[in-house]
Amino acid sequence: MILVTGGAGYIGSHACVALLSAGEDVVVFDNFSNSSPKALDRVQAICGKPLAVVEGDVRDQAALEKALSEHGCTAVMHFAGLKSVQDSVAEPLEYYDQNVIGSHRLLRAMRATGVRKIVFSSSATVYGTPQFLPYTEQHPLKAVNPYGRTKLVIEEMLRDQHVSDPSWGIAILRYFNPVGAHESGLIGEDPKGVPNNLVPFVAQVAIGRRDRLNIWGNDYNTPDGTGVRDYIHVMDLADGHVSALKLLDTPQCFAVNLGTGAGSSVLDVIRAFEAASGRPIPYDIKPRRPGDIDAYYAATDYATRLLGWKAVRSLETMCADHWRWQSSNPNGYA
Ligand code: NAD
Ligand code: UD1
């Protein structure tokens, strides 16, 4: 039985599908602060298999211990946390509380119940400003905003825990830019309010919820002047988690990139989404967004070697699947 914190969220719900499809049993632990329980009904519909649900907060160690022991958990996938860079600058204490304290309580609950395998959602943001590209796992770590610093602190806490007790199995997964949705169109990303991220915003323009996209800068040092990122299909990402979990049968601690290795510009994404949706995406060029960098993408060799995993879905598939979810659920789960 795998405890999935934040399992009702965007990436967590897709990971639940991947886990159930791989024959694992799942208990989701989520406070639904940024998600809907409906996502879990959909996960069960996709897989034709039930999962258990515990409503709770990851800062509640007693509730975690109860869930871990009552469900006989052998491992944890830890997605629960807050993820907006912008909000983390405005509310750093909230980010340290939910992300760092939440992870700390979770590790204590695991230690108390003898569960020693954890897969953790980190982010490429821990690399900070690129000193070279692609980012390899050896790239210096220097987060440049509170959200990134919470991820870095948690990574260090996990590494320290493994040094103190090498019987733990710890997989730190550094995600690049997850987009897309399960091919069924039943689950997907459902951001609250105005989306900050590119693809959810583009999808809402295509469906008519927003008039136009703002492109934050076209004077970057990239082939077409717009920002370049490594977009990865959320189901490829989810499959990467299952591969990482399997490795933890042997105690070890590793940090690995989950990306495709390919960079796409904002204009590439717009063109691919227009083709997938058959809708125009009108846009305006605006000044750069503070904190944005020209380009970054993943080195993928280590993931291929270590996990025997590779992202296989194209940008076209990411946009087609994202559009299927958006067009069949114009208002998300609401
Ligand atoms: P999400 O907001 O969709 O999912 C997070 C889930 O955790 C939600 O279901 C939310 O209700 C739950 N949650 C939040 N705080 C909680 C708490 N204190 N106790 C219990 N549950 C709580 O986000 P996501 O995009 O699925 O991201 C999942 C993880 O991956 C996060 O840790 C995020 O930082 C990390 N990550 C995301 C991205 C991305 O682009 N989406 C990139 C890199 C890393
Ligand atoms: C952002 C976060 C990053 C986080 C990631 C999650 C910042 C600075 N970084 O990354 O820490 O892990 O989200 O996916 O917030 N763009 C537009 N118009 C928009 C939105 C985005 O032009 O309305 C451009 C951006 O300038 C960027 C690209 O699209 O070049 C991707 O942006 P976004 O989806 O927000 O992701 P990141 O900035 O890479």
Tab-separated table of C-alpha atoms and ligand atoms in Angstrom:
chain	number	residue	atom	x	y	z
A	1	MET	CA	0.000	0.000	0.000
A	2	ILE	CA	1.390	3.385	-1.028
A	3	LEU	CA	0.404	6.560	0.838
A	4	VAL	CA	0.101	9.391	-1.697
A	5	THR	CA	0.091	12.822	-0.052
A	6	GLY	CA	-1.513	15.447	-2.291
A	7	GLY	CA	-2.911	12.592	-4.388
A	8	ALA	CA	-5.974	14.593	-5.444
A	9	GLY	CA	-3.838	17.317	-7.035
A	10	TYR	CA	-2.703	17.660	-10.623
A	11	ILE	CA	0.401	15.471	-10.594
A	12	GLY	CA	-0.697	13.301	-7.658
A	13	SER	CA	-3.914	12.201	-9.377
A	14	HIS	CA	-1.970	11.124	-12.468
A	15	ALA	CA	0.540	9.307	-10.264
A	16	CYS	CA	-2.374	7.459	-8.618
A	17	VAL	CA	-3.456	6.250	-12.070
A	18	ALA	CA	0.090	5.071	-12.808
A	19	LEU	CA	0.371	3.324	-9.415
A	20	LEU	CA	-3.020	1.584	-9.631
A	21	SER	CA	-2.248	0.548	-13.221
A	22	ALA	CA	1.055	-0.925	-12.007
A	23	GLY	CA	-0.879	-3.083	-9.525
A	24	GLU	CA	-0.183	-1.065	-6.389
A	25	ASP	CA	-2.802	-0.234	-3.744
A	26	VAL	CA	-3.142	3.435	-2.889
A	27	VAL	CA	-4.321	5.569	0.016
A	28	VAL	CA	-4.529	9.279	-0.756
A	29	PHE	CA	-3.833	11.729	2.082
A	30	ASP	CA	-4.987	15.227	1.098
A	31	ASN	CA	-6.608	18.254	2.718
A	32	PHE	CA	-8.168	19.311	-0.630
A	33	SER	CA	-6.861	22.866	-0.171
A	34	ASN	CA	-6.039	23.000	-3.889
A	35	SER	CA	-7.981	20.083	-5.324
A	36	SER	CA	-11.323	18.345	-5.561
A	37	PRO	CA	-12.289	14.893	-4.263
A	38	LYS	CA	-13.930	14.443	-7.680
A	39	ALA	CA	-10.468	13.895	-9.132
A	40	LEU	CA	-10.241	10.716	-7.064
A	41	ASP	CA	-13.613	9.438	-8.321
A	42	ARG	CA	-12.272	9.942	-11.826
A	43	VAL	CA	-9.009	8.138	-11.023
A	44	GLN	CA	-11.020	5.139	-9.827
A	45	ALA	CA	-13.191	5.282	-12.962
A	46	ILE	CA	-10.106	5.291	-15.202
A	47	CYS	CA	-8.496	2.362	-13.386
A	48	GLY	CA	-11.637	0.381	-12.527
A	49	LYS	CA	-10.114	-0.068	-9.092
A	50	PRO	CA	-10.828	1.539	-5.708
A	51	LEU	CA	-8.427	3.623	-3.675
A	52	ALA	CA	-8.658	4.719	-0.042
A	53	VAL	CA	-8.902	8.387	0.923
A	54	VAL	CA	-7.952	10.113	4.172
A	55	GLU	CA	-8.723	13.814	4.502
A	56	GLY	CA	-5.923	15.374	6.510
A	57	ASP	CA	-3.111	17.875	6.659
A	58	VAL	CA	0.504	16.752	6.280
A	59	ARG	CA	1.458	18.912	9.247
A	60	ASP	CA	-0.669	16.603	11.415
A	61	GLN	CA	1.812	13.910	12.440
A	62	ALA	CA	-0.710	11.883	14.440
A	63	ALA	CA	-3.119	11.696	11.490
A	64	LEU	CA	-0.264	10.593	9.228
A	65	GLU	CA	0.861	7.884	11.661
A	66	LYS	CA	-2.704	6.612	11.880
A	67	ALA	CA	-3.084	6.505	8.088
A	68	LEU	CA	0.305	4.830	7.579
A	69	SER	CA	-0.304	2.118	10.169
A	70	GLU	CA	-4.021	1.475	9.623
A	71	HIS	CA	-3.492	1.033	5.889
A	72	GLY	CA	-0.303	-1.011	6.237
A	73	CYS	CA	1.702	1.372	4.053
A	74	THR	CA	5.155	0.362	2.820
A	75	ALA	CA	6.049	3.577	0.970
A	76	VAL	CA	5.055	7.206	0.477
A	77	MET	CA	4.799	9.471	-2.556
A	78	HIS	CA	4.852	13.030	-1.269
A	79	PHE	CA	3.151	15.613	-3.519
A	80	ALA	CA	1.335	17.696	-0.888
A	81	GLY	CA	2.457	21.289	-0.679
A	82	LEU	CA	2.113	24.768	-2.111
A	83	LYS	CA	3.628	25.515	-5.510
A	84	SER	CA	3.250	29.135	-6.597
A	85	VAL	CA	6.490	31.109	-6.847
A	86	GLN	CA	4.575	34.385	-6.756
A	87	ASP	CA	2.566	33.478	-3.641
A	88	SER	CA	5.716	32.224	-1.925
A	89	VAL	CA	7.289	35.672	-2.227
A	90	ALA	CA	4.190	37.263	-0.659
A	91	GLU	CA	3.628	34.534	1.983
A	92	PRO	CA	6.992	32.890	2.724
A	93	LEU	CA	6.031	31.732	6.228
A	94	GLU	CA	3.019	29.862	4.855
A	95	TYR	CA	5.299	28.144	2.318
A	96	TYR	CA	7.860	27.111	4.943
A	97	ASP	CA	5.034	25.877	7.145
A	98	GLN	CA	3.175	23.741	4.629
A	99	ASN	CA	6.167	22.550	2.597
A	100	VAL	CA	9.029	22.250	5.082
A	101	ILE	CA	7.154	21.567	8.330
A	102	GLY	CA	4.720	19.315	6.435
A	103	SER	CA	7.593	17.224	5.045
A	104	HIS	CA	9.316	17.117	8.423
A	105	ARG	CA	6.145	15.833	10.135
A	106	LEU	CA	5.734	13.275	7.386
A	107	LEU	CA	9.287	11.960	7.861
A	108	ARG	CA	8.742	11.729	11.609
A	109	ALA	CA	5.478	9.849	11.080
A	110	MET	CA	7.259	7.481	8.691
A	111	ARG	CA	10.052	6.863	11.184
A	112	ALA	CA	7.532	6.203	13.959
A	113	THR	CA	5.664	3.646	11.843
A	114	GLY	CA	8.710	2.003	10.243
A	115	VAL	CA	7.950	3.194	6.699
A	116	ARG	CA	11.272	4.028	5.058
A	117	LYS	CA	10.602	4.584	1.377
A	118	ILE	CA	9.708	7.991	-0.010
A	119	VAL	CA	9.456	9.562	-3.444
A	120	PHE	CA	9.553	13.353	-3.191
A	121	SER	CA	8.336	16.039	-5.642
A	122	SER	CA	11.200	18.463	-6.102
A	123	SER	CA	11.609	20.920	-8.925
A	124	ALA	CA	14.137	22.120	-11.480
A	125	THR	CA	13.801	25.441	-9.684
A	126	VAL	CA	16.428	24.178	-7.161
A	127	TYR	CA	19.117	24.775	-9.824
A	128	GLY	CA	18.472	28.543	-9.901
A	129	THR	CA	20.046	30.625	-12.649
A	130	PRO	CA	21.675	28.256	-15.160
A	131	GLN	CA	25.473	28.194	-15.031
A	132	PHE	CA	25.342	25.701	-17.913
A	133	LEU	CA	22.666	23.844	-19.872
A	134	PRO	CA	21.244	21.314	-19.936
A	135	TYR	CA	20.957	21.186	-16.158
A	136	THR	CA	22.648	17.997	-15.008
A	137	GLU	CA	22.001	16.690	-11.502
A	138	GLN	CA	25.498	18.000	-10.628
A	139	HIS	CA	24.544	21.596	-11.469
A	140	PRO	CA	25.043	23.788	-8.355
A	141	LEU	CA	21.912	24.148	-6.249
A	142	LYS	CA	20.792	27.689	-5.554
A	143	ALA	CA	17.114	28.457	-5.286
A	144	VAL	CA	16.208	32.069	-6.004
A	145	ASN	CA	12.757	32.383	-4.394
A	146	PRO	CA	11.046	31.124	-1.208
A	147	TYR	CA	9.212	28.295	-3.006
A	148	GLY	CA	12.495	27.012	-4.423
A	149	ARG	CA	14.204	27.350	-1.056
A	150	THR	CA	11.520	25.187	0.589
A	151	LYS	CA	12.239	22.471	-1.998
A	152	LEU	CA	15.965	22.767	-1.375
A	153	VAL	CA	15.574	22.579	2.416
A	154	ILE	CA	13.433	19.457	2.049
A	155	GLU	CA	15.984	17.877	-0.287
A	156	GLU	CA	18.736	18.540	2.289
A	157	MET	CA	16.577	17.138	5.103
A	158	LEU	CA	16.018	13.959	3.075
A	159	ARG	CA	19.749	13.600	2.351
A	160	ASP	CA	20.576	14.141	6.034
A	161	GLN	CA	18.017	11.512	7.033
A	162	HIS	CA	19.571	8.998	4.652
A	163	VAL	CA	23.051	9.658	6.088
A	164	SER	CA	21.743	9.077	9.604
A	165	ASP	CA	19.847	5.910	8.622
A	166	PRO	CA	20.966	4.347	5.324
A	167	SER	CA	18.159	1.787	5.500
A	168	TRP	CA	15.878	4.473	4.031
A	169	GLY	CA	15.062	4.575	0.330
A	170	ILE	CA	14.714	8.154	-0.911
A	171	ALA	CA	13.993	9.322	-4.452
A	172	ILE	CA	14.126	13.065	-5.081
A	173	LEU	CA	12.521	13.829	-8.430
A	174	ARG	CA	13.246	17.217	-9.989
A	175	TYR	CA	10.381	17.985	-12.322
A	176	PHE	CA	10.716	20.274	-15.319
A	177	ASN	CA	7.418	21.765	-16.632
A	178	PRO	CA	4.567	19.252	-16.300
A	179	VAL	CA	1.684	19.753	-18.751
A	180	GLY	CA	-0.989	17.654	-20.446
A	181	ALA	CA	-3.498	15.280	-18.927
A	182	HIS	CA	-4.465	11.633	-18.857
A	183	GLU	CA	-5.515	10.548	-22.360
A	184	SER	CA	-9.081	9.853	-21.146
A	185	GLY	CA	-9.673	13.582	-20.582
A	186	LEU	CA	-11.185	12.684	-17.188
A	187	ILE	CA	-8.450	14.201	-15.014
A	188	GLY	CA	-6.197	17.196	-15.562
A	189	GLU	CA	-4.891	20.453	-14.168
A	190	ASP	CA	-7.569	22.650	-12.607
A	191	PRO	CA	-5.884	25.842	-11.380
A	192	LYS	CA	-7.807	28.120	-9.038
A	193	GLY	CA	-8.094	31.752	-10.195
A	194	VAL	CA	-5.960	33.122	-13.009
A	195	PRO	CA	-3.364	30.534	-14.062
A	196	ASN	CA	0.281	31.647	-13.712
A	197	ASN	CA	1.638	28.876	-15.879
A	198	LEU	CA	1.679	28.994	-19.640
A	199	VAL	CA	-0.224	25.917	-20.787
A	200	PRO	CA	-3.210	26.237	-18.392
A	201	PHE	CA	-3.527	29.879	-19.469
A	202	VAL	CA	-3.342	28.983	-23.167
A	203	ALA	CA	-5.966	26.273	-22.634
A	204	GLN	CA	-8.334	28.789	-21.009
A	205	VAL	CA	-7.878	31.172	-23.953
A	206	ALA	CA	-8.675	28.329	-26.363
A	207	ILE	CA	-11.866	27.446	-24.476
A	208	GLY	CA	-12.941	31.101	-24.296
A	209	ARG	CA	-12.548	31.670	-20.556
A	210	ARG	CA	-9.870	34.316	-21.265
A	211	ASP	CA	-9.524	36.668	-24.227
A	212	ARG	CA	-5.809	36.777	-24.936
A	213	LEU	CA	-2.484	35.469	-23.721
A	214	ASN	CA	0.238	37.808	-22.522
A	215	ILE	CA	3.656	36.651	-23.672
A	216	TRP	CA	6.079	37.781	-21.014
A	217	GLY	CA	8.895	39.065	-23.236
A	218	ASN	CA	10.158	38.325	-26.760
A	219	ASP	CA	13.655	39.704	-26.294
A	220	TYR	CA	15.183	36.669	-24.575
A	221	ASN	CA	18.368	35.071	-25.817
A	222	THR	CA	16.493	32.203	-27.513
A	223	PRO	CA	15.859	31.321	-31.185
A	224	ASP	CA	12.535	33.228	-31.402
A	225	GLY	CA	13.055	35.553	-28.425
A	226	THR	CA	10.425	33.920	-26.169
A	227	GLY	CA	11.245	31.824	-23.089
A	228	VAL	CA	12.280	28.214	-23.603
A	229	ARG	CA	11.265	25.422	-21.189
A	230	ASP	CA	11.331	21.635	-21.016
A	231	TYR	CA	7.629	20.658	-21.028
A	232	ILE	CA	6.958	17.082	-19.954
A	233	HIS	CA	3.706	15.134	-20.263
A	234	VAL	CA	2.225	14.528	-16.809
A	235	MET	CA	1.708	10.818	-17.591
A	236	ASP	CA	5.399	10.436	-18.509
A	237	LEU	CA	6.145	12.144	-15.204
A	238	ALA	CA	3.761	9.780	-13.378
A	239	ASP	CA	5.417	6.739	-14.965
A	240	GLY	CA	8.788	8.075	-13.805
A	241	HIS	CA	7.498	7.934	-10.227
A	242	VAL	CA	6.602	4.258	-10.525
A	243	SER	CA	10.087	3.515	-11.898
A	244	ALA	CA	11.703	5.451	-9.042
A	245	LEU	CA	9.609	3.683	-6.422
A	246	LYS	CA	10.691	0.259	-7.717
A	247	LEU	CA	14.355	1.174	-7.166
A	248	LEU	CA	13.691	1.884	-3.489
A	249	ASP	CA	13.418	-1.836	-2.754
A	250	THR	CA	17.185	-1.332	-2.404
A	251	PRO	CA	17.898	1.374	0.197
A	252	GLN	CA	19.514	4.389	-1.448
A	253	CYS	CA	19.097	8.132	-1.863
A	254	PHE	CA	19.180	9.822	-5.248
A	255	ALA	CA	18.065	13.031	-6.955
A	256	VAL	CA	17.183	12.805	-10.622
A	257	ASN	CA	15.725	15.075	-13.319
A	258	LEU	CA	12.367	14.244	-14.872
A	259	GLY	CA	12.299	16.129	-18.166
A	260	THR	CA	12.414	15.405	-21.882
A	261	GLY	CA	15.734	17.115	-22.613
A	262	ALA	CA	14.082	19.245	-25.322
A	263	GLY	CA	13.307	22.946	-25.042
A	264	SER	CA	10.185	24.554	-26.525
A	265	SER	CA	9.530	28.289	-26.780
A	266	VAL	CA	6.310	30.062	-25.851
A	267	LEU	CA	5.580	30.450	-29.582
A	268	ASP	CA	6.201	26.705	-30.148
A	269	VAL	CA	3.638	25.949	-27.427
A	270	ILE	CA	1.087	28.371	-28.909
A	271	ARG	CA	1.455	26.805	-32.376
A	272	ALA	CA	1.147	23.264	-30.999
A	273	PHE	CA	-1.913	24.195	-28.944
A	274	GLU	CA	-3.580	25.920	-31.905
A	275	ALA	CA	-3.044	22.785	-33.982
A	276	ALA	CA	-4.365	20.494	-31.215
A	277	SER	CA	-7.456	22.592	-30.479
A	278	GLY	CA	-8.212	24.046	-33.894
A	279	ARG	CA	-8.678	27.383	-32.089
A	280	PRO	CA	-6.610	30.558	-32.510
A	281	ILE	CA	-4.621	31.785	-29.479
A	282	PRO	CA	-4.459	35.580	-29.762
A	283	TYR	CA	-1.589	37.117	-27.820
A	284	ASP	CA	0.136	40.373	-26.900
A	285	ILE	CA	3.816	40.816	-26.220
A	286	LYS	CA	4.369	42.270	-22.743
A	287	PRO	CA	7.444	43.126	-20.667
A	288	ARG	CA	9.408	40.279	-19.071
A	289	ARG	CA	7.983	38.707	-15.911
A	290	PRO	CA	10.296	39.307	-12.925
A	291	GLY	CA	12.375	36.255	-12.057
A	292	ASP	CA	11.983	34.527	-15.448
A	293	ILE	CA	15.048	33.155	-17.181
A	294	ASP	CA	15.740	32.763	-20.911
A	295	ALA	CA	15.851	29.023	-21.180
A	296	TYR	CA	16.289	25.802	-19.274
A	297	TYR	CA	15.967	22.113	-19.969
A	298	ALA	CA	17.000	18.822	-18.454
A	299	ALA	CA	19.915	16.492	-18.957
A	300	THR	CA	18.172	13.126	-19.156
A	301	ASP	CA	21.028	10.569	-19.301
A	302	TYR	CA	21.023	9.874	-15.575
A	303	ALA	CA	17.256	9.216	-15.495
A	304	THR	CA	17.570	6.844	-18.433
A	305	ARG	CA	20.454	4.950	-16.829
A	306	LEU	CA	19.163	4.922	-13.264
A	307	LEU	CA	15.420	4.501	-13.733
A	308	GLY	CA	15.335	2.829	-17.137
A	309	TRP	CA	12.738	5.518	-17.885
A	310	LYS	CA	12.394	8.078	-20.629
A	311	ALA	CA	9.692	10.630	-21.451
A	312	VAL	CA	8.108	9.482	-24.714
A	313	ARG	CA	5.165	11.823	-25.369
A	314	SER	CA	5.623	14.769	-27.775
A	315	LEU	CA	4.596	18.405	-27.348
A	316	GLU	CA	1.753	17.659	-29.819
A	317	THR	CA	0.470	14.865	-27.544
A	318	MET	CA	0.806	17.085	-24.451
A	319	CYS	CA	-1.340	19.778	-26.111
A	320	ALA	CA	-3.869	17.294	-27.542
A	321	ASP	CA	-4.351	15.637	-24.137
A	322	HIS	CA	-4.480	18.958	-22.296
A	323	TRP	CA	-7.099	20.155	-24.783
A	324	ARG	CA	-9.200	16.978	-24.402
A	325	TRP	CA	-9.329	17.569	-20.639
A	326	GLN	CA	-10.006	21.316	-20.985
A	327	SER	CA	-12.678	20.985	-23.700
A	328	SER	CA	-14.579	18.205	-21.954
A	329	ASN	CA	-14.292	19.990	-18.567
A	330	PRO	CA	-14.412	23.720	-19.432
A	331	ASN	CA	-14.670	24.646	-15.747
A	332	GLY	CA	-12.382	21.932	-14.432
A	333	TYR	CA	-13.947	19.790	-11.688
A	334	ALA	CA	-16.455	22.525	-10.738
B	1	NAD	P1	-1.449	20.656	-6.757
B	1	NAD	O1	-1.673	21.901	-5.986
B	1	NAD	O2	-2.362	20.338	-7.876
B	1	NAD	O3	-1.428	19.401	-5.772
B	1	NAD	C1	-1.013	19.492	-4.427
B	1	NAD	C2	-1.995	18.686	-3.602
B	1	NAD	O4	-1.593	18.727	-2.229
B	1	NAD	C3	-3.425	19.240	-3.657
B	1	NAD	O5	-4.337	18.165	-3.801
B	1	NAD	C4	-3.605	19.932	-2.301
B	1	NAD	O6	-4.944	19.931	-1.878
B	1	NAD	C5	-2.695	19.093	-1.417
B	1	NAD	N1	-2.163	19.802	-0.265
B	1	NAD	C6	-1.583	21.030	-0.235
B	1	NAD	N2	-1.176	21.328	1.014
B	1	NAD	C7	-1.511	20.277	1.800
B	1	NAD	C8	-1.355	19.976	3.169
B	1	NAD	N3	-0.788	20.862	4.007
B	1	NAD	N4	-1.800	18.785	3.642
B	1	NAD	C9	-2.384	17.886	2.806
B	1	NAD	N5	-2.565	18.109	1.484
B	1	NAD	C10	-2.125	19.292	0.987
B	1	NAD	O7	0.071	20.699	-7.274
B	1	NAD	P2	0.815	19.759	-8.311
B	1	NAD	O8	1.069	20.557	-9.541
B	1	NAD	O9	0.141	18.462	-8.429
B	1	NAD	O10	2.210	19.604	-7.584
B	1	NAD	C11	2.494	18.491	-6.745
B	1	NAD	C12	3.890	18.636	-6.173
B	1	NAD	O11	4.825	18.746	-7.230
B	1	NAD	C13	4.080	19.883	-5.304
B	1	NAD	O12	4.888	19.529	-4.217
B	1	NAD	C14	4.793	20.839	-6.220
B	1	NAD	O13	5.590	21.756	-5.514
B	1	NAD	C15	5.636	19.898	-7.050
B	1	NAD	N6	5.990	20.454	-8.357
B	1	NAD	C16	5.003	20.862	-9.204
B	1	NAD	C17	5.342	21.407	-10.437
B	1	NAD	C18	4.258	21.864	-11.392
B	1	NAD	O14	4.562	22.549	-12.350
B	1	NAD	N7	2.998	21.514	-11.211
B	1	NAD	C19	6.679	21.540	-10.816
B	1	NAD	C20	7.657	21.109	-9.921
B	1	NAD	C21	7.311	20.545	-8.687
B	2	UD1	C1	7.165	28.351	-13.100
B	2	UD1	C2	7.912	28.623	-11.833
B	2	UD1	C3	8.663	27.358	-11.440
B	2	UD1	C4	7.690	26.216	-11.268
B	2	UD1	C5	6.921	26.046	-12.568
B	2	UD1	C6	5.848	25.007	-12.417
B	2	UD1	C7	8.369	31.025	-11.918
B	2	UD1	C8	9.419	32.064	-12.052
B	2	UD1	N1	8.791	29.750	-12.035
B	2	UD1	O1	8.112	27.989	-14.079
B	2	UD1	O2	9.367	27.550	-10.245
B	2	UD1	O3	8.380	25.021	-10.958
B	2	UD1	O4	6.281	27.278	-12.921
B	2	UD1	O5	5.439	24.587	-13.691
B	2	UD1	O6	7.204	31.315	-11.687
B	2	UD1	N2	4.619	32.647	-19.990
B	2	UD1	C9	4.011	33.618	-20.755
B	2	UD1	N3	2.730	33.985	-20.436
B	2	UD1	C10	2.032	33.444	-19.403
B	2	UD1	C11	2.664	32.425	-18.624
B	2	UD1	C12	3.953	32.065	-18.945
B	2	UD1	O7	4.608	34.141	-21.693
B	2	UD1	O8	0.885	33.831	-19.166
B	2	UD1	C13	5.988	32.200	-20.335
B	2	UD1	C14	7.022	32.437	-19.237
B	2	UD1	O9	7.595	33.703	-19.367
B	2	UD1	C15	7.992	31.277	-19.498
B	2	UD1	C16	7.120	30.166	-20.055
B	2	UD1	O10	5.938	30.802	-20.524
B	2	UD1	O11	8.918	31.653	-20.493
B	2	UD1	C17	6.740	29.111	-19.030
B	2	UD1	O12	6.170	29.748	-17.891
B	2	UD1	P1	5.493	28.936	-16.695
B	2	UD1	O13	4.525	27.960	-17.260
B	2	UD1	O14	4.980	29.929	-15.716
B	2	UD1	O15	6.658	28.073	-16.082
B	2	UD1	P2	8.086	28.536	-15.521
B	2	UD1	O16	8.220	30.003	-15.481
B	2	UD1	O17	9.111	27.776	-16.253
